[in-house]
Short mmCIF file of N, CA and C and ligand atoms in Angstrom, two decimals:
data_model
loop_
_atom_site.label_atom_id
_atom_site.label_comp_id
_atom_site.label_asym_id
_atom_site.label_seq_id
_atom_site.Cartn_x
_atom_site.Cartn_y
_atom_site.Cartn_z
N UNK A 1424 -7.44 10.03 21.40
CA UNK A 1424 -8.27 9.78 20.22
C UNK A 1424 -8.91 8.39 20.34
N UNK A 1425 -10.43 8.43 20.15
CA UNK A 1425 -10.73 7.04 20.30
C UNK A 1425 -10.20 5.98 18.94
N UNK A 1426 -10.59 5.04 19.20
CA UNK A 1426 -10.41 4.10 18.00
C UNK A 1426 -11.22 4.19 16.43
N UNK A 1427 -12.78 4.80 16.75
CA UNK A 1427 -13.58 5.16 15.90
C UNK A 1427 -12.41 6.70 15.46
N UNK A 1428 -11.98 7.34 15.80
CA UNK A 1428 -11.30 8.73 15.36
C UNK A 1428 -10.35 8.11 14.42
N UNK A 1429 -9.61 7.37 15.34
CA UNK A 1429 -8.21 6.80 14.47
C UNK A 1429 -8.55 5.68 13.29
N UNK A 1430 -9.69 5.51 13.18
CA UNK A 1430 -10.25 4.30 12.10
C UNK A 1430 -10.40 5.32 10.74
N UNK A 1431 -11.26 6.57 11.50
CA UNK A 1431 -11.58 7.58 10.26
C UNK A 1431 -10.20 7.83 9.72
N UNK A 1432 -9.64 8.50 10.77
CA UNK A 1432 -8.46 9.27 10.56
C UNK A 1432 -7.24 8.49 9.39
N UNK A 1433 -7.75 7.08 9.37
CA UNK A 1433 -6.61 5.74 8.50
C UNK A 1433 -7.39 5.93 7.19
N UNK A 1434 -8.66 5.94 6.92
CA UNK A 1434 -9.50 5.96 6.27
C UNK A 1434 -9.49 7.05 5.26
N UNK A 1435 -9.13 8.56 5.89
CA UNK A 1435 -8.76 9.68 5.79
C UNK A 1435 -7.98 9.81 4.45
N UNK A 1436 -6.69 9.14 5.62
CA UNK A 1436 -5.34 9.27 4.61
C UNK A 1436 -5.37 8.47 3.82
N UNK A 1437 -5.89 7.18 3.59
CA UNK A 1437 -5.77 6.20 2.36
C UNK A 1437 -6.32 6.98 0.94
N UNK A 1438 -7.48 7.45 1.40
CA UNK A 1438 -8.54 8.04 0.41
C UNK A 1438 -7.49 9.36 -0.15
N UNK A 1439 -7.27 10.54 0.73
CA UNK A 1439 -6.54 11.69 -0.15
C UNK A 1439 -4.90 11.22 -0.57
N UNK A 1440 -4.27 10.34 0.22
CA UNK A 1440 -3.07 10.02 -0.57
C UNK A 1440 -3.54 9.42 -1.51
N UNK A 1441 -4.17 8.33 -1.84
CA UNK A 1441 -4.71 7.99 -3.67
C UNK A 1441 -4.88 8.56 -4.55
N UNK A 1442 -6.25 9.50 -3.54
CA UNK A 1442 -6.33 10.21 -5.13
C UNK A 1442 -5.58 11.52 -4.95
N UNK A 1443 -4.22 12.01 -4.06
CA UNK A 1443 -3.45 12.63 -5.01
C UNK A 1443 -2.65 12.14 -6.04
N UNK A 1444 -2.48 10.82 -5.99
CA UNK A 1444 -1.63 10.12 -6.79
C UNK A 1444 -2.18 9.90 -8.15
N UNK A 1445 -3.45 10.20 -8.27
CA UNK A 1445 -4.34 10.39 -9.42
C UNK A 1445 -3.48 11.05 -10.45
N UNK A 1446 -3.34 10.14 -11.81
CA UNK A 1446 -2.89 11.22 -12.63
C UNK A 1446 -1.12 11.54 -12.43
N UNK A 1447 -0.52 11.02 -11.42
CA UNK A 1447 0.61 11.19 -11.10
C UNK A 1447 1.55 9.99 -11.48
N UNK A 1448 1.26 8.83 -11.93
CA UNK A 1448 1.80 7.85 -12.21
C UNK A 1448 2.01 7.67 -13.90
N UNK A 1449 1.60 8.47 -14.36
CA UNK A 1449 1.93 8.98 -15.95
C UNK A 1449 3.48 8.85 -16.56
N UNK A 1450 3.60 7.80 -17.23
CA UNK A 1450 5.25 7.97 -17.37
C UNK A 1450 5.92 6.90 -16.82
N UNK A 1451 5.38 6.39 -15.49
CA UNK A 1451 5.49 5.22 -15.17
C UNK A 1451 4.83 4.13 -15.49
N UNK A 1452 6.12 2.93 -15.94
CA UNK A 1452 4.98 1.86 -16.48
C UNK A 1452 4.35 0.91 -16.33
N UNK A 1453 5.07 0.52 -14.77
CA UNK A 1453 4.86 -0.88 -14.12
C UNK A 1453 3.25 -0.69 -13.36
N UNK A 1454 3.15 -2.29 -12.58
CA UNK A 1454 1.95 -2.24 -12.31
C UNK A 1454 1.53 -1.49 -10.90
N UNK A 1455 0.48 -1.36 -10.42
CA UNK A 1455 0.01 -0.79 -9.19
C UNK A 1455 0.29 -2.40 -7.96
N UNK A 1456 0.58 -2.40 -7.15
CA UNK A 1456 0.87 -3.18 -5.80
C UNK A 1456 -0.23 -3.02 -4.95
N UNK A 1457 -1.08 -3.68 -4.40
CA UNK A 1457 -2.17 -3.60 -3.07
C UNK A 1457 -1.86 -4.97 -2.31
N UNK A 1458 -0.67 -4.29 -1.26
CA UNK A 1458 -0.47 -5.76 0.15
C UNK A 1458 -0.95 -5.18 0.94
N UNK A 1459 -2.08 -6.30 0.94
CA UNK A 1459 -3.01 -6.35 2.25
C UNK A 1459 -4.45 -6.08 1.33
N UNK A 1460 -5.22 -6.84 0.74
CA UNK A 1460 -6.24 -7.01 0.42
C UNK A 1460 -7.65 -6.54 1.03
N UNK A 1461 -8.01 -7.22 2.62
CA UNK A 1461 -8.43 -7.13 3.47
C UNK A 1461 -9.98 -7.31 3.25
N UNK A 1462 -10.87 -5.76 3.12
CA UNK A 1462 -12.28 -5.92 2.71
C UNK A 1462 -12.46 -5.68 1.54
N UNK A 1463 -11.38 -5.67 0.86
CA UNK A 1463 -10.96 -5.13 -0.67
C UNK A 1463 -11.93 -3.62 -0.94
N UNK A 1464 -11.68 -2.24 0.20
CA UNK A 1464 -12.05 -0.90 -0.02
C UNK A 1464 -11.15 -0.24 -0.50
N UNK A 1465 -9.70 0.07 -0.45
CA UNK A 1465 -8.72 0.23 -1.13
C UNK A 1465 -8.40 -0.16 -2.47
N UNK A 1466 -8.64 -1.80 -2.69
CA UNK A 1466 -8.57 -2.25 -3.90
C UNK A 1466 -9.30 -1.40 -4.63
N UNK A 1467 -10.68 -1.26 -4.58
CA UNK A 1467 -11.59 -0.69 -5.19
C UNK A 1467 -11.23 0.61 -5.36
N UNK A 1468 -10.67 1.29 -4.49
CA UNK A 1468 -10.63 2.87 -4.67
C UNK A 1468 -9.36 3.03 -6.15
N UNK A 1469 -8.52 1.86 -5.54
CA UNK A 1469 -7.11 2.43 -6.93
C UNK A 1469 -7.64 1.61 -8.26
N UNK A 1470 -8.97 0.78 -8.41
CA UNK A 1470 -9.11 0.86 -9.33
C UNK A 1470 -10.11 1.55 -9.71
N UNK A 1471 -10.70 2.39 -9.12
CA UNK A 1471 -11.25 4.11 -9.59
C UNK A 1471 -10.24 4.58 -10.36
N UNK A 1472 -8.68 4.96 -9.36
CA UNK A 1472 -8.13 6.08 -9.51
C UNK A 1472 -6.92 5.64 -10.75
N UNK A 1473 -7.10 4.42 -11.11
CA UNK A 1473 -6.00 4.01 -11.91
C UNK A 1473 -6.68 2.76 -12.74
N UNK A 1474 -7.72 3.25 -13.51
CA UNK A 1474 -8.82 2.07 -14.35
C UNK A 1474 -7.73 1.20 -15.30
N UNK A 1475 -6.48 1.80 -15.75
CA UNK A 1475 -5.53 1.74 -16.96
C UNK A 1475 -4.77 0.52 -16.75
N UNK A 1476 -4.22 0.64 -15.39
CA UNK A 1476 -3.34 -0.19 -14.89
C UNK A 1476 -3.76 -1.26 -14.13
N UNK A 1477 -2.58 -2.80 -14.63
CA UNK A 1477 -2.67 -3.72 -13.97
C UNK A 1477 -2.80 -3.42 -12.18
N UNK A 1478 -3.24 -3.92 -11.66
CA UNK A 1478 -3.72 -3.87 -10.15
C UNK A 1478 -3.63 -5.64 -9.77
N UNK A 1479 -1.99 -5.92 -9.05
CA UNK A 1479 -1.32 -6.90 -8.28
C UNK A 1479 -1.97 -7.33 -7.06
N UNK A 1480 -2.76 -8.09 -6.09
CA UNK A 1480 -3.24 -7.93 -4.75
C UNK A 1480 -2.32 -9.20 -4.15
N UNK A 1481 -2.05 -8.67 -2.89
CA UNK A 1481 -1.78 -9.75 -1.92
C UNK A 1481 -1.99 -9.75 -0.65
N UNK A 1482 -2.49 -10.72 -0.18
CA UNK A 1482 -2.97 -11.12 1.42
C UNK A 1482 -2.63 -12.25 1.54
N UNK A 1483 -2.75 -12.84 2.87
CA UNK A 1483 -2.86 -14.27 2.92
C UNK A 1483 -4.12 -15.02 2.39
N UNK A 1484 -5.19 -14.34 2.72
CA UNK A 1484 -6.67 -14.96 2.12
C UNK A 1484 -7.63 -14.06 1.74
N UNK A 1485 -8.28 -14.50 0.62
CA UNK A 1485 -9.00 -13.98 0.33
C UNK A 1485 -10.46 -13.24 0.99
N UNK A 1486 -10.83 -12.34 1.65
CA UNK A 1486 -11.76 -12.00 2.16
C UNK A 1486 -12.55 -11.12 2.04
N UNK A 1487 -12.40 -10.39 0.91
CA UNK A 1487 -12.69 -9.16 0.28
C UNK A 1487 -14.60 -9.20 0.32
N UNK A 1488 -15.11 -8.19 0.03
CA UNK A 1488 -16.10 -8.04 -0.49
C UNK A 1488 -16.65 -8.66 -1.76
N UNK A 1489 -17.32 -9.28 -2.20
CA UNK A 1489 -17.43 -9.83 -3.14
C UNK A 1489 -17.53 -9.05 -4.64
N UNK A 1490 -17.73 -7.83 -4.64
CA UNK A 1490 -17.43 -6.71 -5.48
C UNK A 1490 -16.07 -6.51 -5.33
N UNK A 1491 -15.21 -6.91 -5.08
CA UNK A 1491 -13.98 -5.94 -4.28
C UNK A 1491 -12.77 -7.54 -4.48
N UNK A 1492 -13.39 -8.51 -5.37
CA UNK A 1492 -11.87 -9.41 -5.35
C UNK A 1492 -11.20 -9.36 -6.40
N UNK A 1493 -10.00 -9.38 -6.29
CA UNK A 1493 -9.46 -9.38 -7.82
C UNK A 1493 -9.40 -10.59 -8.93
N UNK A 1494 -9.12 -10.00 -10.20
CA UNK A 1494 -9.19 -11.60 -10.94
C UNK A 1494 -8.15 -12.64 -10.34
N UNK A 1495 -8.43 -13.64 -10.52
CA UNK A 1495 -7.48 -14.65 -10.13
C UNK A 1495 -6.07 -14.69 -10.60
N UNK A 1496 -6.01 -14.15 -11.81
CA UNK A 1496 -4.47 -14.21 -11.90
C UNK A 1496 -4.00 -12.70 -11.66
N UNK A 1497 -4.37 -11.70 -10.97
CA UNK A 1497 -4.33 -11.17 -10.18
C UNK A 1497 -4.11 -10.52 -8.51
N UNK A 1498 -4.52 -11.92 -8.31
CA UNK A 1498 -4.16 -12.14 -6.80
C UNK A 1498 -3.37 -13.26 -6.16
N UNK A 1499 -2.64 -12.79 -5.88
CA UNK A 1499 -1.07 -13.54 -4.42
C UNK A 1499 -1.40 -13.84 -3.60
N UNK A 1500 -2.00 -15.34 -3.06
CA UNK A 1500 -2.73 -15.48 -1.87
C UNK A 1500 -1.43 -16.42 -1.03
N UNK A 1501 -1.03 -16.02 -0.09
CA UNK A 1501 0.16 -16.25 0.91
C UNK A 1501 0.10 -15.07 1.46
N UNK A 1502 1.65 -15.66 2.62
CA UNK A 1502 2.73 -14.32 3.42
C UNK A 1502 3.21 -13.47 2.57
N UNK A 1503 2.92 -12.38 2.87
CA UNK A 1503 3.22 -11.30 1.56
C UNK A 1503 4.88 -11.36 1.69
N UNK A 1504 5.74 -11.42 3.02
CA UNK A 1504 6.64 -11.49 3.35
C UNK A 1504 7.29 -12.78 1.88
N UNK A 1505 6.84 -13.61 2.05
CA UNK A 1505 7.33 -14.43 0.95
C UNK A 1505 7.05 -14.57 -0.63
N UNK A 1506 5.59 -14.15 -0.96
CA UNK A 1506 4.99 -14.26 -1.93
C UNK A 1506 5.66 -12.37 -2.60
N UNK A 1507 5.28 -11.78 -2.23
CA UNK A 1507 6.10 -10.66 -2.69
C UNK A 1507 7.07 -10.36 -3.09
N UNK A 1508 7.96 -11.28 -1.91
CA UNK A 1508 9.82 -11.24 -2.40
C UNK A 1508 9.61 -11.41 -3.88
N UNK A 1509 8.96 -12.42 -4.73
CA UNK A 1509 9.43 -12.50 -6.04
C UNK A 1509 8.88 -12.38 -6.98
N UNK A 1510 8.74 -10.73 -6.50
CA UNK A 1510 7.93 -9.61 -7.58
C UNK A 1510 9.23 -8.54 -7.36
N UNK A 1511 10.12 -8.85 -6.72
CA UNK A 1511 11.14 -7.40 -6.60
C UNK A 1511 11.70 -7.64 -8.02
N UNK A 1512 11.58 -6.06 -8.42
CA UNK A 1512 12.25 -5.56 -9.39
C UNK A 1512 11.17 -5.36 -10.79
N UNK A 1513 9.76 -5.78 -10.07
CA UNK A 1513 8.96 -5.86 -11.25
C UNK A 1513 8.39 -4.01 -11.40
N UNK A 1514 9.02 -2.89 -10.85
CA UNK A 1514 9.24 -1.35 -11.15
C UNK A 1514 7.63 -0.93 -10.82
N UNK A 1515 7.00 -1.33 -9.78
CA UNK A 1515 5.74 -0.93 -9.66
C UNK A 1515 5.65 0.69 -9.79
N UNK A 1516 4.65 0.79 -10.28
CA UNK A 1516 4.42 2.57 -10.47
C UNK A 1516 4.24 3.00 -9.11
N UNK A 1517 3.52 2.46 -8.28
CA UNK A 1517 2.71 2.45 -6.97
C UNK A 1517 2.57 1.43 -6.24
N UNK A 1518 3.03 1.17 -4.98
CA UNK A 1518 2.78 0.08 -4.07
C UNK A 1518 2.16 0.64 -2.69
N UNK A 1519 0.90 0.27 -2.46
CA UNK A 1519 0.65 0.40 -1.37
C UNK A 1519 0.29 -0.56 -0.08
N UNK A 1520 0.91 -0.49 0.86
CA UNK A 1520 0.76 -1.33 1.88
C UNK A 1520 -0.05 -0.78 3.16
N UNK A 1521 -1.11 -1.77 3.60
CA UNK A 1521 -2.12 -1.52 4.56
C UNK A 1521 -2.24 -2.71 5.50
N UNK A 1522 -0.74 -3.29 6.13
CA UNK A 1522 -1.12 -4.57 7.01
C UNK A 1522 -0.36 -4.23 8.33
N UNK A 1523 -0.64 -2.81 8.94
CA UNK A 1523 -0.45 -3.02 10.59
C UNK A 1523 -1.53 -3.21 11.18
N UNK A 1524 -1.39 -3.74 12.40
CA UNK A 1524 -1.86 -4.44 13.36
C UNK A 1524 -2.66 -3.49 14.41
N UNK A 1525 -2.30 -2.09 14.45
CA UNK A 1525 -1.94 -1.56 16.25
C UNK A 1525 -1.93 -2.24 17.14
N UNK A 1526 -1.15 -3.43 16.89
CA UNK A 1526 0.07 -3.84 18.08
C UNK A 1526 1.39 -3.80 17.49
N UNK A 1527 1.74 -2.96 18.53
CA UNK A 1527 3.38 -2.34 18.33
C UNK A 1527 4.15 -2.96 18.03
N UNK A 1528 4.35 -4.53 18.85
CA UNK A 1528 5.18 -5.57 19.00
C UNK A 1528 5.08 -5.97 17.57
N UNK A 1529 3.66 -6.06 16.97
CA UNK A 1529 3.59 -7.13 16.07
C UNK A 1529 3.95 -6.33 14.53
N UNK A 1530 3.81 -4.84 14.90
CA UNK A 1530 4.02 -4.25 13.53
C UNK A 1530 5.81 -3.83 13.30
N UNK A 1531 6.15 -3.88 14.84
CA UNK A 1531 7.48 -3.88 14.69
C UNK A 1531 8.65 -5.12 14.27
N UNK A 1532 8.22 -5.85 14.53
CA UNK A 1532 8.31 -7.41 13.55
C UNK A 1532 8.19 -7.40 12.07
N UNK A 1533 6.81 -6.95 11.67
CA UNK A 1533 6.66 -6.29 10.42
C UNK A 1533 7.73 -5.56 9.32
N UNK A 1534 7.98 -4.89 10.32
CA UNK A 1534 9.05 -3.73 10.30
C UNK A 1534 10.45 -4.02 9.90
N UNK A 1535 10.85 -5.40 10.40
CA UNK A 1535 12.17 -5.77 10.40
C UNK A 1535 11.70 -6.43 8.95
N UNK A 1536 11.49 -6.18 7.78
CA UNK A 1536 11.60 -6.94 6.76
C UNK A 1536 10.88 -5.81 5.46
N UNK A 1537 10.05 -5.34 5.35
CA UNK A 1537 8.63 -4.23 4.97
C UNK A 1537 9.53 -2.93 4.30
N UNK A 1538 9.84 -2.24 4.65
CA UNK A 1538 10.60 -1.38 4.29
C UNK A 1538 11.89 -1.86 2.85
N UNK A 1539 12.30 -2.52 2.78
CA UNK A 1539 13.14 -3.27 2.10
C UNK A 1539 12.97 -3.79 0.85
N UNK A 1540 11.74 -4.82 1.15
CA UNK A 1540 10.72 -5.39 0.13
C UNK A 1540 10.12 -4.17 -0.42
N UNK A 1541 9.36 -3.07 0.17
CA UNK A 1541 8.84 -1.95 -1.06
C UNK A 1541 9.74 -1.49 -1.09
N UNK A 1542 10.69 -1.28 -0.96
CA UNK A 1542 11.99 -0.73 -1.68
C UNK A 1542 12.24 -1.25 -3.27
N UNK A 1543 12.22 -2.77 -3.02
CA UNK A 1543 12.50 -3.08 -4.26
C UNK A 1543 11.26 -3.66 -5.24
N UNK A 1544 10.12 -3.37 -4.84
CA UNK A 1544 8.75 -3.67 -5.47
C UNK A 1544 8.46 -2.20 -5.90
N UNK A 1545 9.21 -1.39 -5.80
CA UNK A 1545 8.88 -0.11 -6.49
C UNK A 1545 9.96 0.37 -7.81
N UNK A 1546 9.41 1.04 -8.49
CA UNK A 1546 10.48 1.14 -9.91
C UNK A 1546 10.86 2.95 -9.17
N UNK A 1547 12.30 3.07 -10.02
CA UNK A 1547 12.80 4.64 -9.54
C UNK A 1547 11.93 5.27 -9.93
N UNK A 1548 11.38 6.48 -9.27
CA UNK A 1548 10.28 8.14 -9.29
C UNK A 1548 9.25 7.19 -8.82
N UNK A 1549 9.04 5.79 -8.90
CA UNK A 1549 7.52 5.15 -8.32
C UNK A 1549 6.93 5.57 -6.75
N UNK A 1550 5.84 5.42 -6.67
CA UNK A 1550 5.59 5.95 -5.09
C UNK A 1550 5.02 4.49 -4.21
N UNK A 1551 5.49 4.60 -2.72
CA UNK A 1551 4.75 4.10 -1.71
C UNK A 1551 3.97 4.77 -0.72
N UNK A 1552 3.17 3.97 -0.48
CA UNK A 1552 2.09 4.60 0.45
C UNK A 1552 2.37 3.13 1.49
N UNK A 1553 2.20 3.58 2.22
CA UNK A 1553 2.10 3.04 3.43
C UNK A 1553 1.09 3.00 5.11
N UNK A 1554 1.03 2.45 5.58
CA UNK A 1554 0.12 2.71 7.06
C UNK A 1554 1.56 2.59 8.27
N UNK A 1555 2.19 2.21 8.13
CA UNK A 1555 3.29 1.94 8.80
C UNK A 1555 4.54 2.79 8.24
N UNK A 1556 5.03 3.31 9.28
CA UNK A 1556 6.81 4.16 8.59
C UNK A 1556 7.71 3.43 8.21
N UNK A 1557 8.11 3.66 7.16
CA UNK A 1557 9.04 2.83 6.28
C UNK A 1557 10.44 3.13 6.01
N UNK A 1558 11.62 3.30 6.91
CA UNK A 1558 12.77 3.97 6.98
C UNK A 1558 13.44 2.81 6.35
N UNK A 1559 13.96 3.72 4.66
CA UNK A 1559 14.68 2.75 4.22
C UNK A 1559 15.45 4.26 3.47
N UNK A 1560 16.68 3.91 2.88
CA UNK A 1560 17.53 5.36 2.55
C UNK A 1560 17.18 5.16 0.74
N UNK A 1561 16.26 4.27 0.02
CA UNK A 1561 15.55 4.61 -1.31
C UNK A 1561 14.44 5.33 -1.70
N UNK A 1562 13.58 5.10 -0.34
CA UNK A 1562 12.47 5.80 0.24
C UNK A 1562 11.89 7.02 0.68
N UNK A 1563 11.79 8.07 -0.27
CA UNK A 1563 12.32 9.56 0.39
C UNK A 1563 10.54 9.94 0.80
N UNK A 1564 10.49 10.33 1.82
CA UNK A 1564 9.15 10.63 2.70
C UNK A 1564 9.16 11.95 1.67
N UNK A 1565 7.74 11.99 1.22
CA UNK A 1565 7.16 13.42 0.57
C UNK A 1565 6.10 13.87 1.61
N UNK A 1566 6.02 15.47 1.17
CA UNK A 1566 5.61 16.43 2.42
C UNK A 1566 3.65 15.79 2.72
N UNK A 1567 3.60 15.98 4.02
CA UNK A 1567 2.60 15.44 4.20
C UNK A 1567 0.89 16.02 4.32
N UNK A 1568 0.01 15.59 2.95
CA UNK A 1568 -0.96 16.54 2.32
C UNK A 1568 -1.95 16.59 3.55
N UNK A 1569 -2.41 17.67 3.16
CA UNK A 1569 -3.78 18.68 3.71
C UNK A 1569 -4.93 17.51 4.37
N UNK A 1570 -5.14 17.54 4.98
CA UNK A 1570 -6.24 16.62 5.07
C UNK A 1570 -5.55 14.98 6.25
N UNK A 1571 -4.16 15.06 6.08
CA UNK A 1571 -3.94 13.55 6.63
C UNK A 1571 -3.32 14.21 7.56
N UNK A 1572 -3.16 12.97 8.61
CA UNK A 1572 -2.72 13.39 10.22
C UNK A 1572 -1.56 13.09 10.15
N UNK A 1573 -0.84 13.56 10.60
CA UNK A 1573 1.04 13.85 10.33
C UNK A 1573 1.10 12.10 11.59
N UNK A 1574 1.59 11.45 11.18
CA UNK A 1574 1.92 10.11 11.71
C UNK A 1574 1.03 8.81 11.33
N UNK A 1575 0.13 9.82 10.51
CA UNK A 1575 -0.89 8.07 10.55
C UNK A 1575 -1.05 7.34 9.22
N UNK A 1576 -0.41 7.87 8.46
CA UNK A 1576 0.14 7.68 6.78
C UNK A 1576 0.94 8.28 5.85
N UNK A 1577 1.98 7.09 5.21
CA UNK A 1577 3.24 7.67 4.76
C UNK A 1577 3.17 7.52 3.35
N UNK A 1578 3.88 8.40 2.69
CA UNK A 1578 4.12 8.55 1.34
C UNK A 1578 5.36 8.94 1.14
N UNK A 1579 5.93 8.09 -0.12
CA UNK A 1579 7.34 7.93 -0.24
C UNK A 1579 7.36 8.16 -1.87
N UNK A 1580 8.87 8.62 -2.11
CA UNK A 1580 8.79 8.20 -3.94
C UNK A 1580 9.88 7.47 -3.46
N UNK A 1581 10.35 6.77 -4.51
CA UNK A 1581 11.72 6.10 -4.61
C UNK A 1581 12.65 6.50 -5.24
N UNK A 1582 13.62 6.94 -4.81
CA UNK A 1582 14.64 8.16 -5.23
C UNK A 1582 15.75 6.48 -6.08
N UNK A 1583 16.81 6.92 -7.29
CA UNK A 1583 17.12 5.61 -8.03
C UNK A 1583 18.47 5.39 -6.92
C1 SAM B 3002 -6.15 -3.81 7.38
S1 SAM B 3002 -6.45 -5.09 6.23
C2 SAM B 3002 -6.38 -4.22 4.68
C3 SAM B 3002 -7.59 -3.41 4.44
C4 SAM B 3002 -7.69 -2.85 3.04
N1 SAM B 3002 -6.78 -1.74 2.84
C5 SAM B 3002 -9.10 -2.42 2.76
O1 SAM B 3002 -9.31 -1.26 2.39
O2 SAM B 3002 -10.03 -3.24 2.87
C6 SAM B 3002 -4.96 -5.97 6.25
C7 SAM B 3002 -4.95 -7.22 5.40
O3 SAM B 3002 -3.61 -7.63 5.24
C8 SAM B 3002 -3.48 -9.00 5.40
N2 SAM B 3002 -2.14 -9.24 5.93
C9 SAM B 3002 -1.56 -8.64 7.00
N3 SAM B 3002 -0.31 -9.05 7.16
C10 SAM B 3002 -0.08 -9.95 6.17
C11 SAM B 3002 1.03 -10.74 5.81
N4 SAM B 3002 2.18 -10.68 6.50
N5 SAM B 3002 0.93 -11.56 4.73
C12 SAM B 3002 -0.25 -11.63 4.04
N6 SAM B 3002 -1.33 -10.89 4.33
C13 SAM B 3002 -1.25 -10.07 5.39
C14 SAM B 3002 -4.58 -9.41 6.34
O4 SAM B 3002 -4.97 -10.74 6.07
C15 SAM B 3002 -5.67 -8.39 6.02
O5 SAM B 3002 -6.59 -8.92 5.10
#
């Protein structure tokens, strides 16, 4: 698969895992999570799909689209690794994370910490989405929808 395939193919799954989540966060009360900011296209999409709810961002810097930044007291500008830690327990309805690399080395580094942290940045029945696999035993992988490529985006609820 070239890189243009696998760009769509990321693109793909961000877009139909959202908006199945449309409408699914009902009941839950905490806020929506977006680590990894980036061109702020994601940002934008969950605040389509979730106009209601607070929407959290974090990156290290701001670089978004200029349509696409969040309000200032809105956005976590640091290591999400650190700046995140102390949001655990704040019961996010939804956290989604979009900061691998495709480098293996560097997302597996990632890895040793990521899984853990949305563990506890998510409230119980809340969901994660992810670009990276997230093996944590709170984290229960849900079946993987129509449209996304079985490895290239994960969706989790958080079992209590
Ligand atoms: C792939 S981009 C996100 C793209 C975004 N989903 C979009 O639709 O535009 C990843 C972003 O995460 C940020 N990032 C990656 N790892 C990070 C870390 N450990 N701490 C803070 N920001 C990080 C990068 O600065 C980059 O802006």
């Amino acid at each position: 698969m070239s890189r243009l395939d696998s760009f769509i193919s990321r693109m793909t799954a961000q877009r139909e895992i959202l908006n199945h989540l449309r409408g699914r966060l009902d009941g839950l009360g905490g806020p929506v999570l977006e680590l990894g900011l980036g061109n702020g296209r994601t940002f934008d999409h969950l605040r389509e799909c979730f106009p209601d709810r607070r929407i959290i961002v974090f990156d290290r810097a701001v670089g978004a689209h200029k349509t696409s930044v969040p309000e200032p007291e809105n956005m976590v500008v640091g290591e999400i690794r650190e700046t995140a830690r102390k949001f655990i327990g704040i019961n996010a309805a939804l956290a989604h994370v979009d900061i691998g690399t495709g480098y293996d080395d560097k997302d597996a580094i990632t890895l040793t910490w990521l899984p853990q942290l949305m563990a506890g940045l998510v409230a119980p029945h809340g969901y994660a989405v992810s670009g990276l696999e997230l093996r944590h035993p709170h984290l229960e992988p849900l079946p993987v929808l129509p449209g996304v490529e079985v490895g290239r985006y994960f969706l989790y609820r958080r079992v209590e």
